[in-house]
mmCIF file of C-alpha atoms in Angstrom:
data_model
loop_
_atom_site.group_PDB
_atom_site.id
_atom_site.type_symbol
_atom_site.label_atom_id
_atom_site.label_comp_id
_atom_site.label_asym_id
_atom_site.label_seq_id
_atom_site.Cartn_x
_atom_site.Cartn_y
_atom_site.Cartn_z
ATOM 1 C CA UNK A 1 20.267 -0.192 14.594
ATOM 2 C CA UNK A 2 17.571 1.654 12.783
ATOM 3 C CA UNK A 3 16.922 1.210 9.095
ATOM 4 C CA UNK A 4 14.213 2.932 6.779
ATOM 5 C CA UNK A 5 12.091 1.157 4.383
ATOM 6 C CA UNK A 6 10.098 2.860 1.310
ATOM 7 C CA UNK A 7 7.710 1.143 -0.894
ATOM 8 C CA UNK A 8 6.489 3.173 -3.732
ATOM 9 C CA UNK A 9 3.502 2.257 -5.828
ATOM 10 C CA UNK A 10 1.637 2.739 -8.475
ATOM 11 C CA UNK A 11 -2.039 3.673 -7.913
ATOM 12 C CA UNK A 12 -3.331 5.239 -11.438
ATOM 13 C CA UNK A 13 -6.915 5.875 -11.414
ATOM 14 C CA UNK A 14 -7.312 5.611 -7.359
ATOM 15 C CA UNK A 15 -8.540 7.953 -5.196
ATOM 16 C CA UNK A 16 -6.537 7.793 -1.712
ATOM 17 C CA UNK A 17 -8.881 7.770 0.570
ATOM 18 C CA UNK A 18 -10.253 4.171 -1.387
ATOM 19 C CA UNK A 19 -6.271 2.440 -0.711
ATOM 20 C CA UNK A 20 -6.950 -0.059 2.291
ATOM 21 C CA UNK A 21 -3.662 -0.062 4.068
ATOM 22 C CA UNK A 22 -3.585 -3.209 6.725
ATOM 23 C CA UNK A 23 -0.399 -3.619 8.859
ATOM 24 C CA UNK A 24 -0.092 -6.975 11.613
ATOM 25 C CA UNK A 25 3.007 -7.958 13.111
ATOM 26 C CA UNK A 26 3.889 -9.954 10.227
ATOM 27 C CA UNK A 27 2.166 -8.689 7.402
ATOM 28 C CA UNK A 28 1.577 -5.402 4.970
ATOM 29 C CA UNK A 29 -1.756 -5.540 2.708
ATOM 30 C CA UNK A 30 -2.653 -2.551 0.393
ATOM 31 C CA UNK A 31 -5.730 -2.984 -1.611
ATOM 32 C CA UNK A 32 -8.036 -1.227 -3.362
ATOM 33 C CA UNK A 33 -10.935 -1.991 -5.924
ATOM 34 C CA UNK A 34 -11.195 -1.183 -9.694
ATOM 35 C CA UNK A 35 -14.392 1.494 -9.863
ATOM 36 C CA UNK A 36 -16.738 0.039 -12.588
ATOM 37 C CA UNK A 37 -17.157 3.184 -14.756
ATOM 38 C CA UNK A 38 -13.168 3.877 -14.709
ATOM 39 C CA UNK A 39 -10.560 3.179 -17.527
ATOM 40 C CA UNK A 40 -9.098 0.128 -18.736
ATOM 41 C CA UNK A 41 -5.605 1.310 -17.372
ATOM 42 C CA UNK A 42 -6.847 0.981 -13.844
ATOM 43 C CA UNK A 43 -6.528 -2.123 -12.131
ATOM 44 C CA UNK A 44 -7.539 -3.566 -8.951
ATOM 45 C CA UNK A 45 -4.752 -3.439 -6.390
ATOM 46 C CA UNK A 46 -4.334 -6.373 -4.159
ATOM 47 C CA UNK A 47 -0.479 -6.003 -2.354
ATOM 48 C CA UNK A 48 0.853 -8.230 0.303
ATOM 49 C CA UNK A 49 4.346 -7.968 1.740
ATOM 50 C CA UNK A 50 5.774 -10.198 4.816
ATOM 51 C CA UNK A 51 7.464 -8.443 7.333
ATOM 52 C CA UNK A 52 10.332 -9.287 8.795
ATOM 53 C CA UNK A 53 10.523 -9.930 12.514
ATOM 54 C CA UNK A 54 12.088 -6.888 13.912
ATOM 55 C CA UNK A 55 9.981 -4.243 11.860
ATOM 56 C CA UNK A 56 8.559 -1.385 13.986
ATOM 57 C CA UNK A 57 4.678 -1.619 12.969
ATOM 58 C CA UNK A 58 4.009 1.192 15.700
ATOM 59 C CA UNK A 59 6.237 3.393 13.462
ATOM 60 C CA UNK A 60 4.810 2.748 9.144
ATOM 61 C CA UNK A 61 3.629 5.806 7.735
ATOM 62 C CA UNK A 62 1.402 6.222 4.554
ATOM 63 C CA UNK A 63 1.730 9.196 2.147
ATOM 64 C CA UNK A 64 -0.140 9.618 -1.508
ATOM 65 C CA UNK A 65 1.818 12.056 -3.741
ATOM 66 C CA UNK A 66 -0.046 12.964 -7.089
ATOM 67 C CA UNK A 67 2.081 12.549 -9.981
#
């Protein structure tokens, strides 16, 4: 049996191609870095998520939506 997972976040103020997106066989890690000169609503992201052991990690897709 095949199930689908979706994990929405927030990312104000981040540009997509700055969102490090690190997958292992056990873990998911999303970061990315406050840029200096940027507002005071943007935060630092620093995400990590353990993954269960029957997750496909061959098969996790990434997509940024603006808005």
């Amino acid at each position: 049996l095949g199930f689908d997972f979706k994990l929405f976040i927030d990312a104000l103020g981040h540009n997509p191609t700055d969102i490090d997106i690190d997958v292992t066989s056990t873990k998911l890690t999303i970061k990315s870095e406050k840029l200096k000169n940027s507002s005071n609503l943007v935060k630092p992201i620093n995400l990590k998520y353990t993954l269960g052991k029957n997750i496909d990690t061959e098969n996790i897709e990434a997509e940024f939506q603006n808005g």
